[in-house]
Amino acid sequence: MKLLLTKTIRAVFLMLLTVCTIGLNAQSDPTGESAVTRTFAITNATVIQAPGKELKGATVVIKNGLIEAVGTNVTVPKNAQVIDGKDMFVYAAFIDGLANTGAKRPENMPRPNNLFSPDPPNDYAGITPEHSLLDQLDIESNTIGSMRKEGFAISHSVPFGRMLPGAGSIILLGDKKHADDLILSKDVSMFTQFAGAPGAYPGNVLGIMAKYRNLYRNAENNKKHYDSYAQNPSGIERPERDRVTEAFFPVVTKQQPVMFDVSGVLEVQRAMRLQKELGFKLMVGNVKQAWDLGQMFKDNGTGVFLSLDLPDAPKEAKGKEKDEMTDETKRLEARKMDFYKKYAGQAGSLATMGVKFGFSSLDVTSSKVKANLLTMIENGLSENDALAALTTNAAGILGIDKIAGTVEAGKIANVIVSNAPFFTKDSQIKFMFVDGDKYDFEIKEKTAAGNGNRSATAGNDPIVGSWTYTFETPQGETTGKMIIGKDGTQYTGKLTSNDGGPDNDMQEVSFVNGTLSFSFSIDAGGQSVELVVTGTVTGKQYDAEVSVSAFNFSTPLTATKDDGQ
């Protein structure tokens, strides 16, 4: 596998960004079965119009991209494509509060000669607020389909970059021919990160905060100059045009909020300190450590999007291993578990306090979204609060609650149809509607021997054996073998490459409820880079995603079990 031969981190980065997309299970059906209608009727379904508001035996009519009617006494239009919703559940499709969904990461600019000057080039320093998600939006990005498959129809997506990458936009996660067709609302936020420029100013958090203050104050002063000149230019020096300064104008006038990517407690507090000092409207996203910040969020009125990423639960020692643990080791393990419980339970705690938050997928692969939501529910988040975070809360924070977030007449036809209540473990999405376009997903049948995970013995274990994997790289198609074995109750495995690359051990191999996941590491210029593979096994077919957290990127991988295995 060519990934295993990568010599530098940059090579890994460039290769992954241009990996060709392998087809997802979902098949787009943007016009329905009839070439002359975009009208659909989902009949006799359980419709959850909003958190806590349920209709049984109801019909939802979708026409020309909008929800036309919802109720138990609705007339089905004659030209409608009828979907029998018996035993199905209808929800408003989900809204992602902060993500890079649809964005294509640009190449890093060359290291400039004047790097050590007080003011290095803005592009290298990552100060490009005049840029926009639209500059990076790629309609062929596999992230759009991946998130749609998980129930998301709208994303507040932001560009890649450093301190000030550019403006975020709200996009629809549909299949379209032109990027403009995905835009629901463009340039709705100024995206900001505590991400400095390597070897240049501002290169650390304190430098970034100082630079931000300077840019904001300059914009305030320049805005007054611009306004005075516009009202009466006579006798006033003409203002110099500056794109960075002008990008701050809607922030200064509070027409555009600032969205900070802040995962830790200190980052959240620093962003809120800047907001209090300068006065701009603030949203924070990708928040991972918020358990002590609930009252601060309430007092400040900050829009909050919690990260959908969760750490792995600590493995609990059992049997002989537990008996041999020292008291100090036991205390350490208890502290690890306490931290995990606090982390997994923070969404429930904030909801109990009355904090209205949404969710952000910025640092999580799409295949882990539902499992992490269920973990939060197991740790105190109610299903209604989880649904609110995914729909009504997110819509309200982003200012799109008049057109999205509930299943109501007049709103955009962004709808999930699942074969069971969504927050049950085995529920699956059968249909997605995005902007009135229908996407049909295959419902995977669970095996009788255990919800997709057959006997635990290696002799008839569905994943033990040799698999041929395939994906595309810029150098062409790459193939190799996944060789999976079992030692007692533990899975083992190796990845081989048909291009002569070295074998790699598969780490943390897990197969639960039809989901196969594992990780492996590659050497990239002396630095170890971890890749995580997660996907679904259906018979002899494996459909998965390879994610690289170091680059916040994922790409599809498929594998087929070899004959006779």
mmCIF file of N, CA, C and O in Angstrom, residues 395-462:
data_model
loop_
_atom_site.group_PDB
_atom_site.id
_atom_site.type_symbol
_atom_site.label_atom_id
_atom_site.label_comp_id
_atom_site.label_asym_id
_atom_site.label_seq_id
_atom_site.Cartn_x
_atom_site.Cartn_y
_atom_site.Cartn_z
ATOM 1 N N ALA A 395 -30.257 24.940 14.789
ATOM 2 C CA ALA A 395 -30.900 25.886 13.876
ATOM 3 C C ALA A 395 -31.024 27.261 14.519
ATOM 4 O O ALA A 395 -30.802 28.294 13.873
ATOM 5 N N GLY A 396 -31.376 27.294 15.823
ATOM 6 C CA GLY A 396 -31.518 28.569 16.508
ATOM 7 C C GLY A 396 -30.198 29.305 16.639
ATOM 8 O O GLY A 396 -30.119 30.519 16.399
ATOM 9 N N ILE A 397 -29.137 28.610 17.005
ATOM 10 C CA ILE A 397 -27.829 29.251 17.160
ATOM 11 C C ILE A 397 -27.340 29.815 15.831
ATOM 12 O O ILE A 397 -26.763 30.905 15.779
ATOM 13 N N LEU A 398 -27.577 29.080 14.745
ATOM 14 C CA LEU A 398 -27.115 29.521 13.430
ATOM 15 C C LEU A 398 -28.077 30.487 12.752
ATOM 16 O O LEU A 398 -27.785 30.990 11.662
ATOM 17 N N GLY A 399 -29.222 30.735 13.378
ATOM 18 C CA GLY A 399 -30.163 31.695 12.816
ATOM 19 C C GLY A 399 -30.958 31.191 11.632
ATOM 20 O O GLY A 399 -31.419 31.983 10.803
ATOM 21 N N ILE A 400 -31.156 29.853 11.537
ATOM 22 C CA ILE A 400 -31.911 29.299 10.412
ATOM 23 C C ILE A 400 -33.147 28.551 10.899
ATOM 24 O O ILE A 400 -33.700 27.709 10.191
ATOM 25 N N ASP A 401 -33.609 28.859 12.117
ATOM 26 C CA ASP A 401 -34.724 28.111 12.700
ATOM 27 C C ASP A 401 -36.045 28.366 11.983
ATOM 28 O O ASP A 401 -36.981 27.582 12.136
ATOM 29 N N LYS A 402 -36.137 29.431 11.191
ATOM 30 C CA LYS A 402 -37.374 29.679 10.445
ATOM 31 C C LYS A 402 -37.499 28.790 9.213
ATOM 32 O O LYS A 402 -38.589 28.656 8.654
ATOM 33 N N ILE A 403 -36.388 28.185 8.810
ATOM 34 C CA ILE A 403 -36.427 27.368 7.586
ATOM 35 C C ILE A 403 -35.966 25.933 7.811
ATOM 36 O O ILE A 403 -36.089 25.101 6.901
ATOM 37 N N ALA A 404 -35.446 25.614 8.990
ATOM 38 C CA ALA A 404 -34.900 24.268 9.211
ATOM 39 C C ALA A 404 -35.005 23.899 10.683
ATOM 40 O O ALA A 404 -35.243 24.742 11.544
ATOM 41 N N GLY A 405 -34.843 22.609 10.959
ATOM 42 C CA GLY A 405 -34.766 22.133 12.337
ATOM 43 C C GLY A 405 -35.981 21.383 12.834
ATOM 44 O O GLY A 405 -35.900 20.687 13.855
ATOM 45 N N THR A 406 -37.128 21.499 12.155
ATOM 46 C CA THR A 406 -38.334 20.775 12.548
ATOM 47 C C THR A 406 -39.044 20.266 11.300
ATOM 48 O O THR A 406 -38.788 20.724 10.182
ATOM 49 N N VAL A 407 -39.948 19.312 11.498
ATOM 50 C CA VAL A 407 -40.767 18.785 10.396
ATOM 51 C C VAL A 407 -42.082 19.552 10.409
ATOM 52 O O VAL A 407 -43.070 19.138 11.025
ATOM 53 N N GLU A 408 -42.092 20.700 9.755
ATOM 54 C CA GLU A 408 -43.260 21.571 9.714
ATOM 55 C C GLU A 408 -43.474 22.101 8.308
ATOM 56 O O GLU A 408 -42.509 22.290 7.549
ATOM 57 N N ALA A 409 -44.733 22.352 7.978
ATOM 58 C CA ALA A 409 -45.059 22.896 6.665
ATOM 59 C C ALA A 409 -44.351 24.225 6.454
ATOM 60 O O ALA A 409 -44.289 25.064 7.351
ATOM 61 N N GLY A 410 -43.797 24.391 5.269
ATOM 62 C CA GLY A 410 -43.113 25.628 4.906
ATOM 63 C C GLY A 410 -41.613 25.580 5.071
ATOM 64 O O GLY A 410 -40.898 26.451 4.576
ATOM 65 N N LYS A 411 -41.108 24.564 5.787
ATOM 66 C CA LYS A 411 -39.665 24.478 5.984
ATOM 67 C C LYS A 411 -39.009 23.657 4.875
ATOM 68 O O LYS A 411 -39.679 22.917 4.135
ATOM 69 N N ILE A 412 -37.684 23.819 4.754
ATOM 70 C CA ILE A 412 -36.951 23.061 3.748
ATOM 71 C C ILE A 412 -37.149 21.570 4.002
ATOM 72 O O ILE A 412 -37.129 21.110 5.150
ATOM 73 N N ALA A 413 -37.303 20.821 2.943
ATOM 74 C CA ALA A 413 -37.561 19.384 3.060
ATOM 75 C C ALA A 413 -36.249 18.647 3.328
ATOM 76 O O ALA A 413 -35.697 17.958 2.466
ATOM 77 N N ASN A 414 -35.755 18.808 4.543
ATOM 78 C CA ASN A 414 -34.601 18.055 5.035
ATOM 79 C C ASN A 414 -35.128 17.067 6.063
ATOM 80 O O ASN A 414 -35.467 17.449 7.189
ATOM 81 N N VAL A 415 -35.207 15.795 5.691
ATOM 82 C CA VAL A 415 -35.941 14.817 6.495
ATOM 83 C C VAL A 415 -35.186 13.488 6.538
ATOM 84 O O VAL A 415 -34.617 13.053 5.535
ATOM 85 N N ILE A 416 -35.199 12.875 7.718
ATOM 86 C CA ILE A 416 -34.682 11.516 7.912
ATOM 87 C C ILE A 416 -35.862 10.561 8.005
ATOM 88 O O ILE A 416 -36.847 10.846 8.697
ATOM 89 N N VAL A 417 -35.765 9.405 7.365
ATOM 90 C CA VAL A 417 -36.734 8.321 7.544
ATOM 91 C C VAL A 417 -35.944 7.089 7.980
ATOM 92 O O VAL A 417 -35.124 6.569 7.221
ATOM 93 N N SER A 418 -36.175 6.640 9.217
ATOM 94 C CA SER A 418 -35.429 5.494 9.744
ATOM 95 C C SER A 418 -36.368 4.328 10.010
ATOM 96 O O SER A 418 -37.579 4.505 10.152
ATOM 97 N N ASN A 419 -35.793 3.136 10.086
ATOM 98 C CA ASN A 419 -36.611 1.921 10.249
ATOM 99 C C ASN A 419 -36.950 1.620 11.703
ATOM 100 O O ASN A 419 -37.597 0.622 11.997
ATOM 101 N N ALA A 420 -36.477 2.486 12.618
ATOM 102 C CA ALA A 420 -36.752 2.330 14.050
ATOM 103 C C ALA A 420 -36.460 3.679 14.699
ATOM 104 O O ALA A 420 -35.881 4.566 14.058
ATOM 105 N N PRO A 421 -36.868 3.890 15.948
ATOM 106 C CA PRO A 421 -36.483 5.139 16.609
ATOM 107 C C PRO A 421 -34.980 5.356 16.492
ATOM 108 O O PRO A 421 -34.193 4.447 16.772
ATOM 109 N N PHE A 422 -34.559 6.557 16.063
ATOM 110 C CA PHE A 422 -33.171 6.777 15.675
ATOM 111 C C PHE A 422 -32.188 6.438 16.776
ATOM 112 O O PHE A 422 -31.121 5.873 16.526
ATOM 113 N N PHE A 423 -32.527 6.773 18.018
ATOM 114 C CA PHE A 423 -31.567 6.600 19.101
ATOM 115 C C PHE A 423 -31.587 5.197 19.711
ATOM 116 O O PHE A 423 -31.177 5.006 20.853
ATOM 117 N N THR A 424 -32.066 4.216 18.948
ATOM 118 C CA THR A 424 -31.893 2.820 19.340
ATOM 119 C C THR A 424 -30.686 2.265 18.589
ATOM 120 O O THR A 424 -30.349 2.722 17.498
ATOM 121 N N LYS A 425 -30.051 1.298 19.187
ATOM 122 C CA LYS A 425 -28.754 0.830 18.703
ATOM 123 C C LYS A 425 -28.803 0.327 17.265
ATOM 124 O O LYS A 425 -27.899 0.583 16.463
ATOM 125 N N ASP A 426 -29.847 -0.409 16.922
ATOM 126 C CA ASP A 426 -29.881 -1.062 15.614
ATOM 127 C C ASP A 426 -30.682 -0.304 14.561
ATOM 128 O O ASP A 426 -30.926 -0.836 13.478
ATOM 129 N N SER A 427 -31.104 0.915 14.851
ATOM 130 C CA SER A 427 -31.861 1.669 13.849
ATOM 131 C C SER A 427 -30.962 2.013 12.659
ATOM 132 O O SER A 427 -29.754 2.196 12.799
ATOM 133 N N GLN A 428 -31.586 2.088 11.499
ATOM 134 C CA GLN A 428 -30.856 2.443 10.282
ATOM 135 C C GLN A 428 -31.677 3.444 9.472
ATOM 136 O O GLN A 428 -32.911 3.399 9.471
ATOM 137 N N ILE A 429 -30.993 4.331 8.795
ATOM 138 C CA ILE A 429 -31.665 5.315 7.948
ATOM 139 C C ILE A 429 -31.982 4.678 6.602
ATOM 140 O O ILE A 429 -31.101 4.150 5.926
ATOM 141 N N LYS A 430 -33.253 4.720 6.234
ATOM 142 C CA LYS A 430 -33.693 4.162 4.955
ATOM 143 C C LYS A 430 -33.705 5.230 3.867
ATOM 144 O O LYS A 430 -33.274 4.995 2.741
ATOM 145 N N PHE A 431 -34.226 6.420 4.211
ATOM 146 C CA PHE A 431 -34.263 7.517 3.238
ATOM 147 C C PHE A 431 -33.733 8.787 3.883
ATOM 148 O O PHE A 431 -33.919 9.022 5.084
ATOM 149 N N MET A 432 -33.084 9.600 3.088
ATOM 150 C CA MET A 432 -32.754 10.972 3.454
ATOM 151 C C MET A 432 -33.322 11.891 2.389
ATOM 152 O O MET A 432 -33.236 11.603 1.189
ATOM 153 N N PHE A 433 -33.919 12.981 2.846
ATOM 154 C CA PHE A 433 -34.327 14.049 1.931
ATOM 155 C C PHE A 433 -33.490 15.276 2.254
ATOM 156 O O PHE A 433 -33.426 15.712 3.405
ATOM 157 N N VAL A 434 -32.813 15.798 1.251
ATOM 158 C CA VAL A 434 -32.029 17.018 1.398
ATOM 159 C C VAL A 434 -32.501 18.009 0.349
ATOM 160 O O VAL A 434 -32.407 17.743 -0.859
ATOM 161 N N ASP A 435 -33.068 19.112 0.810
ATOM 162 C CA ASP A 435 -33.608 20.126 -0.104
ATOM 163 C C ASP A 435 -34.643 19.511 -1.047
ATOM 164 O O ASP A 435 -34.768 19.906 -2.203
ATOM 165 N N GLY A 436 -35.372 18.518 -0.527
ATOM 166 C CA GLY A 436 -36.427 17.883 -1.320
ATOM 167 C C GLY A 436 -35.956 16.764 -2.215
ATOM 168 O O GLY A 436 -36.776 16.105 -2.856
ATOM 169 N N ASP A 437 -34.635 16.512 -2.305
ATOM 170 C CA ASP A 437 -34.114 15.418 -3.118
ATOM 171 C C ASP A 437 -33.999 14.164 -2.252
ATOM 172 O O ASP A 437 -33.536 14.224 -1.107
ATOM 173 N N LYS A 438 -34.388 13.024 -2.814
ATOM 174 C CA LYS A 438 -34.446 11.772 -2.061
ATOM 175 C C LYS A 438 -33.187 10.944 -2.279
ATOM 176 O O LYS A 438 -32.724 10.788 -3.407
ATOM 177 N N TYR A 439 -32.680 10.404 -1.172
ATOM 178 C CA TYR A 439 -31.524 9.499 -1.202
ATOM 179 C C TYR A 439 -31.927 8.211 -0.504
ATOM 180 O O TYR A 439 -32.416 8.234 0.629
ATOM 181 N N ASP A 440 -31.732 7.102 -1.185
ATOM 182 C CA ASP A 440 -32.194 5.801 -0.712
ATOM 183 C C ASP A 440 -30.993 5.000 -0.208
ATOM 184 O O ASP A 440 -29.989 4.864 -0.916
ATOM 185 N N PHE A 441 -31.086 4.462 1.014
ATOM 186 C CA PHE A 441 -29.998 3.692 1.601
ATOM 187 C C PHE A 441 -30.423 2.244 1.780
ATOM 188 O O PHE A 441 -31.593 1.950 2.066
ATOM 189 N N GLU A 442 -29.458 1.367 1.653
ATOM 190 C CA GLU A 442 -29.716 -0.062 1.852
ATOM 191 C C GLU A 442 -29.840 -0.352 3.342
ATOM 192 O O GLU A 442 -29.001 0.064 4.143
ATOM 193 N N ILE A 443 -30.890 -1.050 3.721
ATOM 194 C CA ILE A 443 -31.039 -1.512 5.098
ATOM 195 C C ILE A 443 -30.322 -2.842 5.226
ATOM 196 O O ILE A 443 -30.642 -3.804 4.530
ATOM 197 N N LYS A 444 -29.325 -2.881 6.096
ATOM 198 C CA LYS A 444 -28.522 -4.095 6.259
ATOM 199 C C LYS A 444 -29.205 -5.020 7.252
ATOM 200 O O LYS A 444 -29.454 -4.634 8.398
ATOM 201 N N GLU A 445 -29.496 -6.224 6.813
ATOM 202 C CA GLU A 445 -30.161 -7.187 7.676
ATOM 203 C C GLU A 445 -29.168 -7.733 8.702
ATOM 204 O O GLU A 445 -28.014 -8.027 8.389
ATOM 205 N N LYS A 446 -29.624 -7.869 9.947
ATOM 206 C CA LYS A 446 -28.800 -8.438 11.003
ATOM 207 C C LYS A 446 -28.912 -9.953 10.974
ATOM 208 O O LYS A 446 -29.978 -10.514 10.716
ATOM 209 N N THR A 447 -27.803 -10.640 11.219
ATOM 210 C CA THR A 447 -27.828 -12.093 11.225
ATOM 211 C C THR A 447 -28.500 -12.604 12.489
ATOM 212 O O THR A 447 -28.469 -11.971 13.534
ATOM 213 N N ALA A 448 -29.105 -13.770 12.398
ATOM 214 C CA ALA A 448 -29.841 -14.327 13.529
ATOM 215 C C ALA A 448 -28.929 -14.668 14.702
ATOM 216 O O ALA A 448 -29.359 -14.741 15.835
ATOM 217 N N ALA A 449 -27.641 -14.843 14.417
ATOM 218 C CA ALA A 449 -26.739 -15.291 15.484
ATOM 219 C C ALA A 449 -26.207 -14.160 16.335
ATOM 220 O O ALA A 449 -25.369 -14.370 17.170
ATOM 221 N N GLY A 450 -26.699 -12.945 16.142
ATOM 222 C CA GLY A 450 -26.196 -11.900 17.031
ATOM 223 C C GLY A 450 -26.028 -10.564 16.377
ATOM 224 O O GLY A 450 -24.950 -9.986 16.441
ATOM 225 N N ASN A 451 -27.072 -10.056 15.710
ATOM 226 C CA ASN A 451 -27.034 -8.696 15.181
ATOM 227 C C ASN A 451 -25.821 -8.431 14.305
ATOM 228 O O ASN A 451 -25.149 -7.422 14.414
ATOM 229 N N GLY A 452 -25.535 -9.361 13.427
ATOM 230 C CA GLY A 452 -24.468 -9.103 12.475
ATOM 231 C C GLY A 452 -23.130 -9.647 12.907
ATOM 232 O O GLY A 452 -22.199 -9.676 12.133
ATOM 233 N N ASN A 453 -22.989 -10.136 14.108
ATOM 234 C CA ASN A 453 -21.717 -10.675 14.583
ATOM 235 C C ASN A 453 -21.927 -12.145 14.898
ATOM 236 O O ASN A 453 -22.510 -12.498 15.902
ATOM 237 N N ARG A 454 -21.460 -12.991 14.020
ATOM 238 C CA ARG A 454 -21.733 -14.419 14.166
ATOM 239 C C ARG A 454 -20.894 -15.052 15.264
ATOM 240 O O ARG A 454 -20.310 -14.368 16.092
ATOM 241 N N SER A 455 -20.837 -16.366 15.272
ATOM 242 C CA SER A 455 -20.184 -17.101 16.354
ATOM 243 C C SER A 455 -18.800 -16.570 16.642
ATOM 244 O O SER A 455 -18.077 -16.142 15.757
ATOM 245 N N ALA A 456 -18.421 -16.601 17.923
ATOM 246 C CA ALA A 456 -17.138 -16.061 18.340
ATOM 247 C C ALA A 456 -15.981 -16.989 18.029
ATOM 248 O O ALA A 456 -14.833 -16.635 18.231
ATOM 249 N N THR A 457 -16.227 -18.196 17.561
ATOM 250 C CA THR A 457 -15.129 -19.094 17.265
ATOM 251 C C THR A 457 -14.532 -18.745 15.926
ATOM 252 O O THR A 457 -15.218 -18.322 14.995
ATOM 253 N N ALA A 458 -13.217 -18.933 15.804
ATOM 254 C CA ALA A 458 -12.529 -18.554 14.567
ATOM 255 C C ALA A 458 -13.014 -19.371 13.383
ATOM 256 O O ALA A 458 -12.975 -18.905 12.254
ATOM 257 N N GLY A 459 -13.499 -20.619 13.623
ATOM 258 C CA GLY A 459 -13.883 -21.465 12.516
ATOM 259 C C GLY A 459 -15.008 -20.894 11.692
ATOM 260 O O GLY A 459 -15.069 -21.113 10.490
ATOM 261 N N ASN A 460 -15.962 -20.220 12.292
ATOM 262 C CA ASN A 460 -17.058 -19.633 11.524
ATOM 263 C C ASN A 460 -17.204 -18.149 11.787
ATOM 264 O O ASN A 460 -18.265 -17.583 11.568
ATOM 265 N N ASP A 461 -16.155 -17.503 12.267
ATOM 266 C CA ASP A 461 -16.195 -16.065 12.491
ATOM 267 C C ASP A 461 -16.223 -15.353 11.136
ATOM 268 O O ASP A 461 -15.407 -15.655 10.248
ATOM 269 N N PRO A 462 -17.133 -14.420 10.932
ATOM 270 C CA PRO A 462 -17.305 -13.817 9.601
ATOM 271 C C PRO A 462 -16.141 -12.959 9.132
ATOM 272 O O PRO A 462 -16.040 -12.668 7.938
#
